[in-house]
Amino acid sequence: MPKLATWLREKDEKWFAPFFAKHPEIEICNARERNVSVENTSGLLLTGGADLAPEFLKQPVPDPSVLEQDVDPACDRWEFAAVNESLERGFPVLAICKGMQVFNVALGGTLKLDISGHKLPEQKDQDIQPLRTDKKATHRFDRVNSSHHQAVDSLGRGLVVESWCASDDIIEQIRLRNYPFALGVQYHPERGKIYDSLFEDFFSRLANNS
């Protein structure tokens, strides 16, 4: 049985449940609820959440007031270790929203710590943000439901950009070069109805890796 390692917040479970329900053969191993050893799983899902705790950022923080206060260092610590363990073992990785930022920082990248125009209420659930996407990208979406106040700045080791916000070039999708499947998306595929192909691609790789 494939096993998916993740740290999933209780309030996000309802969004992922429909996608998980299509694959009852996959065991969801939620590190928020119990001890999860990544080496005994088949892949890693990094989901959304509060800002990274400052101690995990690999850059100066000129104005700490721009950072959210409800950080979760325990989650961050587990996710950083999980990224390293997963990549060492060649596991598939899907990183969503804050998860993409964790993935980038874990590979040595930095973040734009506060941006404007990307956290309007309607952006969270509606596919209204236009993207500019590299023609080589496997997963291409014209418009997405992207809501965030931080973004990838300098890229981590081996990462390439696949999609940008069409209006201001904020990075919206990244991929680890020369790796079977490690994809980061700044938008929220779990909240939309157009992203089944992305999840199905990821889930199929769990089965191949179990």
Short mmCIF file of C-alpha atoms in Angstrom, two decimals:
data_model
loop_
_atom_site.label_atom_id
_atom_site.label_comp_id
_atom_site.label_asym_id
_atom_site.label_seq_id
_atom_site.Cartn_x
_atom_site.Cartn_y
_atom_site.Cartn_z
CA MET A 1 0.00 0.00 0.00
CA PRO A 2 1.43 3.42 -0.96
CA LYS A 3 1.92 5.76 1.98
CA LEU A 4 1.83 9.54 1.70
CA ALA A 5 3.77 11.57 4.27
CA THR A 6 2.35 15.00 5.08
CA TRP A 7 1.71 17.52 7.85
CA LEU A 8 -1.91 18.45 7.25
CA ARG A 9 -3.73 21.08 9.31
CA GLU A 10 -7.18 20.12 10.54
CA LYS A 11 -8.81 23.03 8.72
CA ASP A 12 -7.31 21.88 5.41
CA GLU A 13 -8.49 18.27 5.61
CA LYS A 14 -11.85 19.06 4.00
CA TRP A 15 -10.12 20.42 0.89
CA PHE A 16 -7.90 17.39 0.32
CA ALA A 17 -10.52 14.80 1.29
CA PRO A 18 -12.18 14.57 -2.17
CA PHE A 19 -8.83 13.88 -3.83
CA PHE A 20 -7.81 11.34 -1.19
CA ALA A 21 -11.21 9.63 -1.45
CA LYS A 22 -10.49 8.74 -5.07
CA HIS A 23 -7.48 6.72 -3.89
CA PRO A 24 -8.42 4.60 -0.88
CA GLU A 25 -5.37 2.48 -1.59
CA ILE A 26 -3.13 5.34 -0.39
CA GLU A 27 -2.54 5.60 3.36
CA ILE A 28 -2.34 9.22 4.52
CA CYS A 29 0.35 9.55 7.20
CA ASN A 30 -0.30 12.88 8.93
CA ALA A 31 2.66 13.95 11.04
CA ARG A 32 0.48 16.46 12.87
CA GLU A 33 -1.33 13.53 14.48
CA ARG A 34 1.41 10.94 14.93
CA ASN A 35 5.06 10.24 14.43
CA VAL A 36 5.73 9.74 10.72
CA SER A 37 9.03 8.37 9.47
CA VAL A 38 9.44 9.45 5.86
CA GLU A 39 11.68 6.51 5.04
CA ASN A 40 8.68 4.21 5.52
CA THR A 41 6.47 6.13 3.09
CA SER A 42 6.23 6.53 -0.69
CA GLY A 43 6.11 10.30 -1.22
CA LEU A 44 5.72 13.73 0.37
CA LEU A 45 2.93 16.30 0.25
CA LEU A 46 3.77 19.75 1.62
CA THR A 47 0.65 21.85 2.16
CA GLY A 48 -0.26 25.42 3.08
CA GLY A 49 0.13 27.07 6.44
CA ALA A 50 1.40 30.10 8.30
CA ASP A 51 4.70 31.76 7.43
CA LEU A 52 7.92 29.90 8.04
CA ALA A 53 9.23 30.48 11.56
CA PRO A 54 12.06 33.06 11.34
CA GLU A 55 14.72 30.64 12.57
CA PHE A 56 14.27 28.58 9.41
CA LEU A 57 14.70 31.46 6.97
CA LYS A 58 18.09 31.65 5.30
CA GLN A 59 18.06 35.43 4.91
CA PRO A 60 17.89 38.64 6.93
CA VAL A 61 14.47 39.83 8.13
CA PRO A 62 14.69 43.65 8.08
CA ASP A 63 11.12 44.12 9.33
CA PRO A 64 9.86 41.26 11.54
CA SER A 65 6.43 42.89 11.69
CA VAL A 66 5.63 41.64 8.16
CA LEU A 67 5.81 38.02 9.33
CA GLU A 68 2.72 36.22 10.61
CA GLN A 69 2.76 35.50 14.32
CA ASP A 70 1.03 32.11 14.34
CA VAL A 71 4.04 30.17 13.07
CA ASP A 72 4.47 26.44 13.73
CA PRO A 73 8.16 25.59 14.28
CA ALA A 74 7.37 21.91 14.92
CA CYS A 75 5.74 21.65 11.50
CA ASP A 76 8.59 23.53 9.83
CA ARG A 77 11.20 21.31 11.46
CA TRP A 78 9.43 18.15 10.35
CA GLU A 79 8.91 19.42 6.81
CA PHE A 80 12.52 20.48 6.31
CA ALA A 81 13.73 17.06 7.45
CA ALA A 82 11.07 15.39 5.29
CA VAL A 83 12.22 17.26 2.18
CA ASN A 84 15.81 16.15 2.67
CA GLU A 85 14.82 12.56 3.39
CA SER A 86 12.46 12.40 0.42
CA LEU A 87 14.96 13.78 -2.05
CA GLU A 88 17.67 11.41 -0.83
CA ARG A 89 15.32 8.50 -1.56
CA GLY A 90 14.00 9.82 -4.86
CA PHE A 91 10.44 10.09 -3.56
CA PRO A 92 7.86 12.19 -5.44
CA VAL A 93 7.19 15.57 -3.84
CA LEU A 94 4.23 17.90 -4.32
CA ALA A 95 4.58 21.24 -2.51
CA ILE A 96 1.58 23.58 -2.29
CA CYS A 97 1.52 27.29 -1.30
CA LYS A 98 3.62 27.59 1.88
CA GLY A 99 4.87 24.11 1.01
CA MET A 100 6.47 25.48 -2.15
CA GLN A 101 8.21 28.12 -0.05
CA VAL A 102 9.46 25.45 2.38
CA PHE A 103 10.72 23.39 -0.55
CA ASN A 104 12.58 26.37 -2.00
CA VAL A 105 14.18 27.38 1.31
CA ALA A 106 15.13 23.78 2.10
CA LEU A 107 17.18 23.82 -1.10
CA GLY A 108 18.91 27.08 -0.17
CA GLY A 109 16.53 29.61 -1.72
CA THR A 110 15.06 32.79 -0.26
CA LEU A 111 11.64 34.42 -0.09
CA LYS A 112 10.01 37.74 -0.77
CA LEU A 113 8.75 38.24 2.79
CA ASP A 114 5.78 40.47 2.01
CA ILE A 115 4.19 41.25 -1.35
CA SER A 116 1.06 43.17 -2.31
CA GLY A 117 -1.83 42.29 -4.56
CA HIS A 118 -1.76 38.53 -4.04
CA LYS A 119 -3.97 37.93 -1.02
CA LEU A 120 -7.37 39.23 -2.00
CA PRO A 121 -10.29 37.14 -0.67
CA GLU A 122 -11.54 36.22 -4.13
CA GLN A 123 -8.12 34.84 -5.14
CA LYS A 124 -8.29 31.97 -2.66
CA ASP A 125 -11.14 29.97 -4.19
CA GLN A 126 -11.53 31.33 -7.72
CA ASP A 127 -9.25 30.63 -10.67
CA ILE A 128 -8.79 34.27 -11.62
CA GLN A 129 -5.03 34.88 -11.57
CA PRO A 130 -3.57 34.61 -15.09
CA LEU A 131 -0.29 32.73 -15.48
CA ARG A 132 2.56 32.88 -17.95
CA THR A 133 3.87 29.32 -18.26
CA ASP A 134 6.94 27.74 -19.82
CA LYS A 135 5.98 25.65 -22.84
CA LYS A 136 7.97 22.70 -21.46
CA ALA A 137 5.86 22.47 -18.29
CA THR A 138 3.82 19.28 -17.97
CA HIS A 139 1.09 20.92 -15.90
CA ARG A 140 -0.16 24.14 -17.43
CA PHE A 141 -3.06 26.28 -16.21
CA ASP A 142 -4.14 29.57 -17.78
CA ARG A 143 -5.64 30.90 -14.51
CA VAL A 144 -5.25 29.71 -10.93
CA ASN A 145 -6.56 30.32 -7.39
CA SER A 146 -3.48 31.80 -5.79
CA SER A 147 -3.61 33.64 -2.44
CA HIS A 148 -0.43 34.44 -0.49
CA HIS A 149 1.57 37.32 0.99
CA GLN A 150 5.01 35.76 0.51
CA ALA A 151 6.67 34.34 -2.59
CA VAL A 152 9.80 32.65 -3.88
CA ASP A 153 12.63 35.10 -4.50
CA SER A 154 15.99 33.45 -5.26
CA LEU A 155 15.68 29.83 -6.35
CA GLY A 156 17.05 26.92 -4.36
CA ARG A 157 19.56 24.48 -5.81
CA GLY A 158 18.39 22.72 -8.95
CA LEU A 159 15.02 24.48 -9.14
CA VAL A 160 13.61 26.00 -12.32
CA VAL A 161 10.55 28.22 -12.76
CA GLU A 162 7.64 26.85 -14.81
CA SER A 163 4.98 29.54 -14.22
CA TRP A 164 4.81 33.20 -13.26
CA CYS A 165 1.96 35.56 -12.46
CA ALA A 166 1.24 37.22 -15.81
CA SER A 167 0.92 40.70 -14.33
CA ASP A 168 4.01 40.99 -12.11
CA ASP A 169 6.15 37.85 -12.64
CA ILE A 170 5.72 36.53 -9.10
CA ILE A 171 6.79 32.87 -9.24
CA GLU A 172 3.82 30.49 -9.15
CA GLN A 173 5.26 27.08 -10.13
CA ILE A 174 8.70 25.52 -9.77
CA ARG A 175 10.23 22.14 -10.56
CA LEU A 176 13.36 20.33 -9.44
CA ARG A 177 15.51 19.76 -12.49
CA ASN A 178 16.66 16.22 -13.38
CA TYR A 179 14.38 14.61 -10.82
CA PRO A 180 11.42 12.27 -11.52
CA PHE A 181 8.75 14.40 -9.80
CA ALA A 182 9.25 17.33 -7.44
CA LEU A 183 6.84 20.14 -8.15
CA GLY A 184 6.00 23.28 -6.20
CA VAL A 185 2.87 25.34 -6.85
CA GLN A 186 2.05 28.62 -5.14
CA TYR A 187 -1.65 28.27 -5.94
CA HIS A 188 -4.16 25.92 -4.23
CA PRO A 189 -5.06 22.92 -6.44
CA GLU A 190 -6.88 21.29 -3.50
CA ARG A 191 -9.44 24.14 -3.58
CA GLY A 192 -10.22 23.94 -7.30
CA LYS A 193 -11.94 21.72 -9.84
CA ILE A 194 -9.43 21.99 -12.70
CA TYR A 195 -6.42 20.36 -11.06
CA ASP A 196 -7.28 16.65 -11.13
CA SER A 197 -4.52 15.88 -13.65
CA LEU A 198 -1.92 17.33 -11.27
CA PHE A 199 -3.04 15.20 -8.34
CA GLU A 200 -3.45 12.09 -10.49
CA ASP A 201 0.10 12.45 -11.81
CA PHE A 202 1.43 12.77 -8.25
CA PHE A 203 -0.66 9.88 -6.86
CA SER A 204 0.38 7.56 -9.71
CA ARG A 205 4.01 8.11 -8.78
CA LEU A 206 3.27 7.08 -5.18
CA ALA A 207 1.97 3.77 -6.47
CA ASN A 208 5.07 3.28 -8.59
CA ASN A 209 7.26 4.01 -5.57
CA SER A 210 5.55 1.76 -3.01
#
